Short mmCIF file of C-alpha atoms (C1' of nucleotides) in Angstrom, two decimals:
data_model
loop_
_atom_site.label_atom_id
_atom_site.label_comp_id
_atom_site.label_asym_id
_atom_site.label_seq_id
_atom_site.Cartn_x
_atom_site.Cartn_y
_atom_site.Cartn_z
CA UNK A 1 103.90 95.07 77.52
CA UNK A 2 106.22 95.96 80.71
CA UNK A 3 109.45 96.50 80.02
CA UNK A 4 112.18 98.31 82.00
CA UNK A 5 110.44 101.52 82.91
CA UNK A 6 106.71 100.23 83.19
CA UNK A 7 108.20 97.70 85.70
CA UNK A 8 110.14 100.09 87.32
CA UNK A 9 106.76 102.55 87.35
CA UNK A 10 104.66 99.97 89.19
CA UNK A 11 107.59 99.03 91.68
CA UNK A 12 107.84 102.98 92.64
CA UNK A 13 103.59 103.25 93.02
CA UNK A 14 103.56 100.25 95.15
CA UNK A 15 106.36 101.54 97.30
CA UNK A 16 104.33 105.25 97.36
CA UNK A 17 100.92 103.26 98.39
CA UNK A 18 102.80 101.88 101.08
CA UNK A 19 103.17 98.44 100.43
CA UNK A 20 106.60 98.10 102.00
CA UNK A 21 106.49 97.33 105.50
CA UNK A 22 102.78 95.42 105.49
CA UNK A 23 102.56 91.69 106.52
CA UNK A 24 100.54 89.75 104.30
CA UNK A 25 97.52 88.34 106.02
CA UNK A 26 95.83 86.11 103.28
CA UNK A 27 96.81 84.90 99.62
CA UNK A 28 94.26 84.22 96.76
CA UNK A 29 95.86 82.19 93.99
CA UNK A 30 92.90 82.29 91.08
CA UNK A 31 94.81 81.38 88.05
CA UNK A 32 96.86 78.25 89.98
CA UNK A 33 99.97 78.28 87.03
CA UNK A 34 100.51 82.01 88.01
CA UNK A 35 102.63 80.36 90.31
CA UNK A 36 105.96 78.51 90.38
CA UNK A 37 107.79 76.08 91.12
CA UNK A 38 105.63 75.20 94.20
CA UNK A 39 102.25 74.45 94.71
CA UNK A 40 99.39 76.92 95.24
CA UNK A 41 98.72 76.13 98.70
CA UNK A 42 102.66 75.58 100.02
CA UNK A 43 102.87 78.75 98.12
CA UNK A 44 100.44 80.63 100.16
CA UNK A 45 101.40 78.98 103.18
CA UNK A 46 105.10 80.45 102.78
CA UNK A 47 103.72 84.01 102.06
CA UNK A 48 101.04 84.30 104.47
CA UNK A 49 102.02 85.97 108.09
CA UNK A 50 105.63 87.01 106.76
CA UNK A 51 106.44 91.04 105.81
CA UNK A 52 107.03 92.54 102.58
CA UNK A 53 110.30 94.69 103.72
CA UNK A 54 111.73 95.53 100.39
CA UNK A 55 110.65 96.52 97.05
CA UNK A 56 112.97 96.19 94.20
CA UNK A 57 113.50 95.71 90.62
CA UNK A 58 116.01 94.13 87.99
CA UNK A 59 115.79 94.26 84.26
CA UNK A 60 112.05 93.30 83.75
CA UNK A 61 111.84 91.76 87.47
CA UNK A 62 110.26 93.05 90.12
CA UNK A 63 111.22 91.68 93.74
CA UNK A 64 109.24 91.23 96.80
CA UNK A 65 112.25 90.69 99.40
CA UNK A 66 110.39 88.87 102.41
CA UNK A 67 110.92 89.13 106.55
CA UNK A 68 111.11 85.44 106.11
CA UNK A 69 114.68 85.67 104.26
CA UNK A 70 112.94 84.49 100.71
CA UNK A 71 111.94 86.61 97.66
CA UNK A 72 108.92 86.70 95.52
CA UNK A 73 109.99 87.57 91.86
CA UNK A 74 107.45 88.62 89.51
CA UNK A 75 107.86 88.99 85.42
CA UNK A 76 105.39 91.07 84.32
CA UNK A 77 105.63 89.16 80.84
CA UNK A 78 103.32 90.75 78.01
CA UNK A 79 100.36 92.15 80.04
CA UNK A 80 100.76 91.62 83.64
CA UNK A 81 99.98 94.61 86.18
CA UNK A 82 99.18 95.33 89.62
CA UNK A 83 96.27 97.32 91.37
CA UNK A 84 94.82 98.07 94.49
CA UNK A 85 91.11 97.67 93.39
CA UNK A 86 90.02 94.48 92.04
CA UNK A 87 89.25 94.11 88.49
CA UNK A 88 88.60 91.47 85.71
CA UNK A 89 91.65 89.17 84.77
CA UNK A 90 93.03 89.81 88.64
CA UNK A 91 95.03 86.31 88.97
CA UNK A 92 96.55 86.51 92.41
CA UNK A 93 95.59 88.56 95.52
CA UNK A 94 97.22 89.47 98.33
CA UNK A 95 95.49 90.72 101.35
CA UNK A 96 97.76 93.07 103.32
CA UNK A 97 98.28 94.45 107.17
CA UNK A 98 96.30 97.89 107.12
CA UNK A 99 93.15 96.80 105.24
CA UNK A 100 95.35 96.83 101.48
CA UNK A 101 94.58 94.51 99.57
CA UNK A 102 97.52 94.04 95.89
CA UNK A 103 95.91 92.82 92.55
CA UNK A 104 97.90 91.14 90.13
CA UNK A 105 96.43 91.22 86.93
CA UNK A 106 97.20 89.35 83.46
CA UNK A 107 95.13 88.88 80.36
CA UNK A 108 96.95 86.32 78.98
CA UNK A 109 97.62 84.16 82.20
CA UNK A 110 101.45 84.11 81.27
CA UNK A 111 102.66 83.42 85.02
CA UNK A 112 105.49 84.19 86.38
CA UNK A 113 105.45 84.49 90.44
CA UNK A 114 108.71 82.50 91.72
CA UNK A 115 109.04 82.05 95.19
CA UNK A 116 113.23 81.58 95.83
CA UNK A 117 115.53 81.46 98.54
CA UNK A 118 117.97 83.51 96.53
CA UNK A 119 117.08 85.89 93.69
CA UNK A 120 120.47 85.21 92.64
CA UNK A 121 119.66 82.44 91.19
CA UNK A 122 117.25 84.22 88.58
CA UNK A 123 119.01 87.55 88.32
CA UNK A 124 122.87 85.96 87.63
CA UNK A 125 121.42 84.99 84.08
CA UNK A 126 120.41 88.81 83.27
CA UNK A 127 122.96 91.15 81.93
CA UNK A 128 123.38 94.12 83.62
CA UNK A 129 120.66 96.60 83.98
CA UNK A 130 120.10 99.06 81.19
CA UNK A 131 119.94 102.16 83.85
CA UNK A 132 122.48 101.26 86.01
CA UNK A 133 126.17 102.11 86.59
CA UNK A 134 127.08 98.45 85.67
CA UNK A 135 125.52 99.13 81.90
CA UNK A 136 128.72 100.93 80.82
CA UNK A 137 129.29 102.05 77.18
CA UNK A 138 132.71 99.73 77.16
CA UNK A 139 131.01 96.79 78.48
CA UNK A 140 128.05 97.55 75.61
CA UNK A 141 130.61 97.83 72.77
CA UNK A 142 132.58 94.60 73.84
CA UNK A 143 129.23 92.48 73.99
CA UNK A 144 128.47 93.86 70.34
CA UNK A 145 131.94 93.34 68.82
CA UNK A 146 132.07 89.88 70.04
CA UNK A 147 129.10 88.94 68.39
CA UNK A 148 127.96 88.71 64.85
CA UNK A 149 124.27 89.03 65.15
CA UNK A 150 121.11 91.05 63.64
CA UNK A 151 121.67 94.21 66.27
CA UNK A 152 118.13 93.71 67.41
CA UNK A 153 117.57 90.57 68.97
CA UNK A 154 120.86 91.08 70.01
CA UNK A 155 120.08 94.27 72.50
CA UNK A 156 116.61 92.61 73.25
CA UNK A 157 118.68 89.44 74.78
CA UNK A 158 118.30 89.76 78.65
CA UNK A 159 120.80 87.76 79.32
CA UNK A 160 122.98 91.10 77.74
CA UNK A 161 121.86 93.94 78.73
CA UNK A 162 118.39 93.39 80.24
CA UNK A 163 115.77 95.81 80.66
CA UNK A 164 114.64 96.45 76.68
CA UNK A 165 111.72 95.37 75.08
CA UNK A 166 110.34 95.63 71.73
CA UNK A 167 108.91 98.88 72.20
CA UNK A 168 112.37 100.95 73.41
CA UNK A 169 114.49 98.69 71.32
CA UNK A 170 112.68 100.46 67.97
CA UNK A 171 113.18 103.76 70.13
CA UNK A 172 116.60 103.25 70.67
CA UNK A 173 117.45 102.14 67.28
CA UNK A 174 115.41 105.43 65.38
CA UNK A 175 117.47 107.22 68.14
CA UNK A 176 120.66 105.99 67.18
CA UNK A 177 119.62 105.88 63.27
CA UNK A 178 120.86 102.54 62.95
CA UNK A 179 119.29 99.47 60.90
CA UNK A 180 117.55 96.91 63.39
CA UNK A 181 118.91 94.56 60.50
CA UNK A 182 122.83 95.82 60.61
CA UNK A 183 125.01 92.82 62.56
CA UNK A 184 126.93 93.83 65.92
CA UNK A 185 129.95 93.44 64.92
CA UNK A 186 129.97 95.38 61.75
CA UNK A 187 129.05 98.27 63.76
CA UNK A 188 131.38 101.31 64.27
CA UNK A 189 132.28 102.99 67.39
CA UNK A 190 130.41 106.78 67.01
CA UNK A 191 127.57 103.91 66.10
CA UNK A 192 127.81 101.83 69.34
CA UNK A 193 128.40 104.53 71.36
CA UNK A 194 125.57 106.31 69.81
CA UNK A 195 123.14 103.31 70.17
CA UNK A 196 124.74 102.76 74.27
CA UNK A 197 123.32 106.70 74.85
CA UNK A 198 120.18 106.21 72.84
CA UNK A 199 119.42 102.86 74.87
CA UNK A 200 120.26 105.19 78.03
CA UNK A 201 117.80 108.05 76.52
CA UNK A 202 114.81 105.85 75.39
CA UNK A 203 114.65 103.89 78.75
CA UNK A 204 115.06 107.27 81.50
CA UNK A 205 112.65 108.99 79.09
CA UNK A 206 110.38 106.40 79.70
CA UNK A 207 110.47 106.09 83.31
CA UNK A 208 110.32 109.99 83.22
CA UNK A 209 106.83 109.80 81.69
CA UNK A 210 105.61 106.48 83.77
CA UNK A 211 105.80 103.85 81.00
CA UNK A 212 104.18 103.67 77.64
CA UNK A 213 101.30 102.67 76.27
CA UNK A 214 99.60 102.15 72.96
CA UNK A 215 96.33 102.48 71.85
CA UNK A 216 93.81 103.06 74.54
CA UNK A 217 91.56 99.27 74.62
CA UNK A 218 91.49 97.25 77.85
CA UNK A 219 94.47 94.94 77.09
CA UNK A 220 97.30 97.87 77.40
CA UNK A 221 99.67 98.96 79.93
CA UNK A 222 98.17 100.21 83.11
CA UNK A 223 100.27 101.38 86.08
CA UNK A 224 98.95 101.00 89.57
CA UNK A 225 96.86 103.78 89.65
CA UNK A 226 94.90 102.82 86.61
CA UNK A 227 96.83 105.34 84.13
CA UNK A 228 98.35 104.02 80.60
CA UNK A 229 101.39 106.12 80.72
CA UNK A 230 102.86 109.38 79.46
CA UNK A 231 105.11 108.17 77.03
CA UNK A 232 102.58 107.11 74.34
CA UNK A 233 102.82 110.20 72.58
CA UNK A 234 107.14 110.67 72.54
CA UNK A 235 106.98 107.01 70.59
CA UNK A 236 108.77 107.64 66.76
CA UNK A 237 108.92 104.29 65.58
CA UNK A 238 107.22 101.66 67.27
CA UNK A 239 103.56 101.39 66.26
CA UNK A 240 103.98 103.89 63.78
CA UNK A 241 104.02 101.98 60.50
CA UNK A 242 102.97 104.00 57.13
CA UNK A 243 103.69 107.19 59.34
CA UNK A 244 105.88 110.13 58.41
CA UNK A 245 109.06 109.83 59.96
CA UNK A 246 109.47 112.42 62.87
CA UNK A 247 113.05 113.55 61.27
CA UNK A 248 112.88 112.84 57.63
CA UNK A 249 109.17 112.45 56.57
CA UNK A 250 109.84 109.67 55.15
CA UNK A 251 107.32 106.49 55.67
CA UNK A 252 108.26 104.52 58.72
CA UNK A 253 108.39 100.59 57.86
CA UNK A 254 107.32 97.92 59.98
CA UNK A 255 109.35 94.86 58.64
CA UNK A 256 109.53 91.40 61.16
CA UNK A 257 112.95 90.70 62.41
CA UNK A 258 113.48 87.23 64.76
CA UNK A 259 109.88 87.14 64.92
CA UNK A 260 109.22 90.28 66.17
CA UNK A 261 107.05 93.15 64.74
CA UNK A 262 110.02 96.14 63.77
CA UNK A 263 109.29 99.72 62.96
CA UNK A 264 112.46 101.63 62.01
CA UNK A 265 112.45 104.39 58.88
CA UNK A 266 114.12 103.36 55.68
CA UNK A 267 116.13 106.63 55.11
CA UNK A 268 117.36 107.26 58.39
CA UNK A 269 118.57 104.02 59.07
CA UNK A 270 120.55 102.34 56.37
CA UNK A 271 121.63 99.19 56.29
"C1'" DG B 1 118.31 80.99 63.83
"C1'" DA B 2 113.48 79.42 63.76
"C1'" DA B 3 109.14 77.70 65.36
"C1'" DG B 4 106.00 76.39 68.79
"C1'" DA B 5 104.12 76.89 73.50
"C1'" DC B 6 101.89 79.58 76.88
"C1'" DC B 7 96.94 82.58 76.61
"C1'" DT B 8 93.16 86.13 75.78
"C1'" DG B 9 91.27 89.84 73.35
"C1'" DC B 10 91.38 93.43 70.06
"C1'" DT B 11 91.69 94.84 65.10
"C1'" DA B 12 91.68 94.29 60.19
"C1'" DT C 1 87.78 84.72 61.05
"C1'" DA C 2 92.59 85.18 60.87
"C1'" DG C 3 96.26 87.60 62.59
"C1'" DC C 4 98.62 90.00 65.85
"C1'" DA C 5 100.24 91.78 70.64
"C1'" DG C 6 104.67 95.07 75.07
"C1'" DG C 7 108.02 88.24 76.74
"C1'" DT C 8 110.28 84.38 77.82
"C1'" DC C 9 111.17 79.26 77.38
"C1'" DT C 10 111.93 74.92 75.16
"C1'" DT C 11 113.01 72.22 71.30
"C1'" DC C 12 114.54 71.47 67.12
#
DNA sequence: GAAGACCTGCTA
DNA sequence: TAGCAGGTCTTC
């Protein structure tokens, strides 16, 4: 579920509830492999009594920079979210200086809480942030020509440009009318560029409207306040299979490419 | 590349 | 009841 701007939704909420700046008193590990590489209770032991100065986020990871020097990194994976109320599926807790307590919450029990001494270690692998500076249109075009891949995958490889998931890769590619089938390298320039902005568009849009979600059951994207996100509506391919195209009319297609459920329209993207 | 693993819960 | 889900990882 979170991808770039859900992450970077939550990260913003926690920082406005005030999160930043409170020493964590207690941990509550309930799901015991939400947690890695360490044990549960060295794990605990390293949190508890230090200060959560900094909260930050790369790509899909979200950072917890500690007074103690080390980091907490969180992926999010497919459901994971965070509140301030406790709830059903809540797999870690944190109890925090000022009576706060932090939920994190997954469905699926996919962990992913990392306790390093340098995030460096996690975040060298990624690609450059979609929504930063260091995402440049030149970089984007080089990593495409270079490669002779299905464009998809290709853009949804972290280790690239990180920050897209399946949701705002569909986006981008309806944006940027271009086949999620097409390979990189056969790819003109107006095209790359095209896609570079669209990739730009989909993901600042999306932050705009605080993430998206789909369908309204109990397994979707929450934020920290308990709301699924703007952005469901503004969606024009993803999730919309059988649907009229938003430009053309045309029936949007949902075809599987590397495994992953696609939605693009037929007529507007060509192959 | 592709397929399985990690998991639960919703939908068809 | 089978199939599918917003994401990585590992192993062919």
């Amino acid at each position: 579920m979170p991808e770039l701007p859900e992450v970077e939704t939550i990260a913003r909420q926690l920082r406005a509830r005030g999160v930043e700046g409170r020493q964590i008193l207690s941990v509550r590990v309930e799901w015991p492999r939400t947690v890695e590489p360490l044990s549960v209770a060295v794990f605990c032991k390293e949190l508890r009594g230090t200060t959560i100065d900094r909260i930050s986020r790369e790509g899909k990871w979200m950072m917890f920079s500690l007074s103690s020097g080390k980091t907490v990194m969180i992926h999010l994976r497919m459901a994971g979210s965070f509140s301030m109320e406790s709830g059903p599926h809540d797999r870690l807790v944190l109890q925090l200086s000022g009576g706060l307590s932090l939920y994190y919450r997954h469905t699926r029990k996919f962990r992913r809480w990392k306790l390093v001494d340098d995030p460096q270690v996690i975040l060298a692998k990624l690609g450059p942030d979609a929504l930063t500076r260091r995402f440049t249109q030149n970089y984007f075009c080089e990593a495409m020509r270079e490669r002779h891949r299905m464009i998809k995958p290709l853009i949804l490889d972290q280790s690239i440009v990180a920050g897209l998931g399946n949701i705002y890769a569909d986006e981008a590619l309806w944006e940027a009318k271009i086949h999620p089938e097409r390979l990189s390298d056969s790819l003109g320039d107006a095209e790359l560029g095209n896609l570079f902005k669209a990739i730009k568009h989909v993901l600042t849009i999306g932050v705009r409207n605080r993430g998206t979600s789909l369908g309204d059951g109990k397994t979707n994207y929450r934020d920290v306040e308990g709301e699924s996100g703007g952005h469901r509506e503004k969606v024009k391919a993803y999730g919309r299979g059988g649907k009229p195209c938003e430009r053309c009319g045309n029936p949007i297609k949902k075809i599987v490419v590397a495994q992953r459920g696609t939605h693009f329209c037929p007529s507007c993207q060509t192959i």
